[in-house]
Amino acid sequence: MDVATKLLLSGNEAIALGAYEAGVALGCGYPGTPSTEIIETLAQRPDVYTEWSVNEKVALEVGLGAALAGGRALVTMKHVGLNVAADPLFTSSYTGVNAGLVVVTADDPAMHSSQNEQDSRNYALAAKLPMFEPADAAQAREFTRAAFELSEAYDTPVLLRSATRLSHSTGVVEVDEDAPAPQRHALGFISQPSKYVMIPGNARRRRLDIAARWQRLQDAVETHPANSVEHAPGEVGVITSGVAYQYVKEVMPQAGVCRLGIVHPLPRRLITEFARQYRTVYVVEELDPVIETQVRAWGIDCHGKDVFPSIGEFSPGTLRTALGLPQPEPIGDATVEVPPRFPALCVGCPHAHVYNALRERGMIVSGDIGCYSLGVMPPYSAMDTLLDMGASVTMAHGMDAVLSNDPSAPGQSVKPQIAAVIGDSTFAHSGLTGLLNACWNKRDGLYIVLDNGTTAMTGGQPNPLSGERLGREDAMHLDYGYLARAFGIPDENFAAVDANSRKAVTAAIDDLAPRSGVRLLAVIGMCIIEVKDLKKIDKYVDKRDARRLEITEVKEHSHA
């Protein structure tokens, strides 16, 4: 007899469970809130290969390689990570898959921990890939399994869209304790150059295959169980998807609902028939009017972004405001004043002094993505730009390229000094290519790597500079001294210092700042949050000693 166990899981945990139950052989990604916990959860399964990849592009290519070799693969990232992975994403639509390939992209409406707000459904449209969008943890598990099945049935990568509220909220998921062990796809790579080698002649033929596949997918979604209709006797119908479904059910309990679990391609016949039943039809979707645009193109009259906002995260209150409905009475005392608490670097962060030194010297500071982005906040107020992963290096390059031609730029009597500040994980992600570009093009600037031995912003994941890989297994780490030599940076333009020594940090900046050419400064310390965690598992002393030795070694290697 089947025995069902009810588990309370976050959306991310449920996605990992669904992937495991689907027989996933490989899971990889780059840590990014709100997606990080998917790989961390899957890593607890010893029979699944998991890794943190250097960046999202690399992760997707690793995943596709595994799929072509017969292993089901799950690749995870946040929405801006999908930008990084866009190159292989689009062409993987052409190559197709062997075993299933599911790419999870976690959007962040309202930008709780992101530099922009974007709707990943647009990638599904542009890359001609099917996309699932679960509404709760139970669906997150169910749709992940379904995504693998769809991927193999239609020879295509499949996108699964999450969002902050789904990823980090919890829900009940029923698990069959007597379920058989997951069935794995048969391993093995079959050489098919006409399908997997995307030279133009092959790509043109595969483009026709995509069109034929899309027609079959459009027919399939009409009856796919991920899409459902909940009719009601009133005159109002709502077409919705994802977490917005939960808000619709709370705020509009008397409305009929067309609940879309597959948001691309959309089931035209299902939606058209649903809309015919109601006098007024609303489309409730977070961010862009993706569903609304298609529904209107089919000639269906509806209300969407003329009523509901296209900016920010939805909530029951958002829907009530848009519909002119009264808000419920507050439960707590709304008069209690909470003192403002601004985000700031942790007290005792080893990298705080770098910002003090740069501000005191009046340098232009090109910043990057990570907890050190908080250098823009008081009391440091020492960051002038922040764009995306790795942009500190390349934007500093661009500034130097134009300012070097105009020493008397506005407000400057001499050419301003420029510094780029980047964390160790971000440096590995996309800073290395920018640094190579600066060296190759003979630019001028101080490039500072704030190396705290972990990917701190997303919870302390390892990276190629931390000496560990996923699961705290010992691994290689990038040696800054050898890197400087390989990039042709002169010995006098390189330094590695202990982040906890204010004297050493200040002296290194004072020595390197006035020099010409590319200067690389590695400021090596330990994240104080990770220190606490390492002490709990008796690994602090080993890592501390390794970091101290690293500072000595990189100095030696740069002069070897």
Short mmCIF file of N, CA and C in Angstrom, two decimals, residues 390-401 418 420 427 430-448 484 487-490 493 516-520:
data_model
loop_
_atom_site.label_atom_id
_atom_site.label_comp_id
_atom_site.label_asym_id
_atom_site.label_seq_id
_atom_site.Cartn_x
_atom_site.Cartn_y
_atom_site.Cartn_z
N GLY A 390 31.24 41.46 -13.21
CA GLY A 390 32.46 41.71 -13.95
C GLY A 390 32.61 43.09 -14.53
N ALA A 391 31.56 43.90 -14.45
CA ALA A 391 31.60 45.21 -15.11
C ALA A 391 32.54 46.20 -14.42
N SER A 392 32.93 45.94 -13.18
CA SER A 392 33.87 46.85 -12.53
C SER A 392 35.15 46.98 -13.34
N VAL A 393 35.65 45.85 -13.81
CA VAL A 393 36.91 45.82 -14.55
C VAL A 393 36.76 46.51 -15.91
N THR A 394 35.73 46.13 -16.63
CA THR A 394 35.58 46.63 -18.00
C THR A 394 35.11 48.08 -18.05
N MET A 395 34.29 48.50 -17.10
CA MET A 395 33.89 49.91 -17.08
C MET A 395 35.05 50.81 -16.68
N ALA A 396 35.89 50.33 -15.76
CA ALA A 396 37.09 51.09 -15.43
C ALA A 396 37.98 51.23 -16.66
N HIS A 397 38.06 50.16 -17.44
CA HIS A 397 38.82 50.18 -18.70
C HIS A 397 38.28 51.28 -19.62
N GLY A 398 36.95 51.31 -19.80
CA GLY A 398 36.35 52.32 -20.67
C GLY A 398 36.57 53.73 -20.18
N MET A 399 36.45 53.92 -18.86
CA MET A 399 36.70 55.25 -18.30
C MET A 399 38.12 55.71 -18.61
N ASP A 400 39.07 54.80 -18.38
CA ASP A 400 40.47 55.16 -18.63
C ASP A 400 40.71 55.48 -20.10
N ALA A 401 40.05 54.74 -20.99
CA ALA A 401 40.28 54.94 -22.42
C ALA A 401 39.93 56.34 -22.88
N ILE A 418 41.69 55.75 -11.29
CA ILE A 418 40.53 54.87 -11.39
C ILE A 418 40.85 53.54 -10.74
N ALA A 420 39.04 49.62 -9.87
CA ALA A 420 37.95 48.67 -10.00
C ALA A 420 37.99 47.76 -8.78
N PHE A 427 35.07 37.73 -9.78
CA PHE A 427 36.29 37.77 -10.60
C PHE A 427 36.39 36.50 -11.45
N SER A 430 33.29 36.49 -14.28
CA SER A 430 33.42 37.27 -15.51
C SER A 430 34.38 38.44 -15.40
N GLY A 431 35.24 38.42 -14.39
CA GLY A 431 36.23 39.47 -14.27
C GLY A 431 37.54 39.17 -14.97
N LEU A 432 37.85 37.87 -15.11
CA LEU A 432 39.13 37.48 -15.71
C LEU A 432 39.25 37.94 -17.15
N THR A 433 38.18 37.80 -17.92
CA THR A 433 38.24 38.21 -19.33
C THR A 433 38.42 39.72 -19.45
N GLY A 434 37.78 40.47 -18.55
CA GLY A 434 37.94 41.92 -18.56
C GLY A 434 39.36 42.33 -18.23
N LEU A 435 39.96 41.64 -17.25
CA LEU A 435 41.34 41.96 -16.88
C LEU A 435 42.28 41.64 -18.05
N LEU A 436 42.07 40.52 -18.71
CA LEU A 436 42.89 40.17 -19.87
C LEU A 436 42.74 41.22 -20.98
N ASN A 437 41.52 41.70 -21.16
CA ASN A 437 41.27 42.73 -22.16
C ASN A 437 42.03 44.01 -21.84
N ALA A 438 42.05 44.37 -20.55
CA ALA A 438 42.76 45.59 -20.14
C ALA A 438 44.26 45.44 -20.37
N CYS A 439 44.80 44.26 -20.04
CA CYS A 439 46.23 44.03 -20.26
C CYS A 439 46.56 44.04 -21.74
N TRP A 440 45.74 43.38 -22.53
CA TRP A 440 45.97 43.28 -23.97
C TRP A 440 45.96 44.65 -24.64
N ASN A 441 45.03 45.51 -24.18
CA ASN A 441 44.87 46.82 -24.79
C ASN A 441 45.66 47.92 -24.09
N LYS A 442 46.59 47.53 -23.23
CA LYS A 442 47.54 48.46 -22.61
C LYS A 442 46.84 49.61 -21.87
N ARG A 443 45.84 49.23 -21.07
CA ARG A 443 45.11 50.26 -20.33
C ARG A 443 45.81 50.57 -19.01
N ASP A 444 45.22 51.50 -18.30
CA ASP A 444 45.78 51.98 -17.04
C ASP A 444 44.70 51.91 -15.98
N GLY A 445 45.03 51.37 -14.81
CA GLY A 445 44.05 51.32 -13.74
C GLY A 445 44.46 50.38 -12.64
N LEU A 446 43.88 50.59 -11.47
CA LEU A 446 44.12 49.73 -10.31
C LEU A 446 42.94 48.77 -10.17
N TYR A 447 43.22 47.49 -10.30
CA TYR A 447 42.17 46.47 -10.25
C TYR A 447 42.33 45.68 -8.94
N ILE A 448 41.34 45.80 -8.07
CA ILE A 448 41.43 45.23 -6.72
C ILE A 448 40.45 44.07 -6.59
N ALA A 484 49.06 36.97 -12.60
CA ALA A 484 49.66 38.25 -12.97
C ALA A 484 50.78 38.03 -13.99
N PHE A 487 49.35 37.11 -17.42
CA PHE A 487 48.72 38.24 -18.09
C PHE A 487 49.72 39.34 -18.43
N GLY A 488 50.97 39.12 -18.13
CA GLY A 488 51.99 40.09 -18.48
C GLY A 488 52.03 41.31 -17.59
N ILE A 489 51.50 41.21 -16.38
CA ILE A 489 51.53 42.34 -15.44
C ILE A 489 52.90 42.37 -14.78
N PRO A 490 53.62 43.47 -14.87
CA PRO A 490 54.97 43.55 -14.27
C PRO A 490 54.93 43.28 -12.78
N ASN A 493 53.80 45.92 -10.47
CA ASN A 493 52.39 46.31 -10.57
C ASN A 493 51.45 45.29 -9.94
N SER A 516 51.74 53.34 -13.62
CA SER A 516 51.05 53.29 -14.91
C SER A 516 50.85 51.84 -15.32
N GLY A 517 49.91 51.65 -16.25
CA GLY A 517 49.60 50.30 -16.72
C GLY A 517 48.57 49.62 -15.83
N VAL A 518 48.32 48.36 -16.10
CA VAL A 518 47.38 47.58 -15.29
C VAL A 518 48.07 47.18 -14.00
N ARG A 519 47.42 47.48 -12.87
CA ARG A 519 47.93 47.07 -11.56
C ARG A 519 46.90 46.16 -10.91
N LEU A 520 47.37 45.04 -10.38
CA LEU A 520 46.48 44.06 -9.76
C LEU A 520 46.80 43.95 -8.28
#
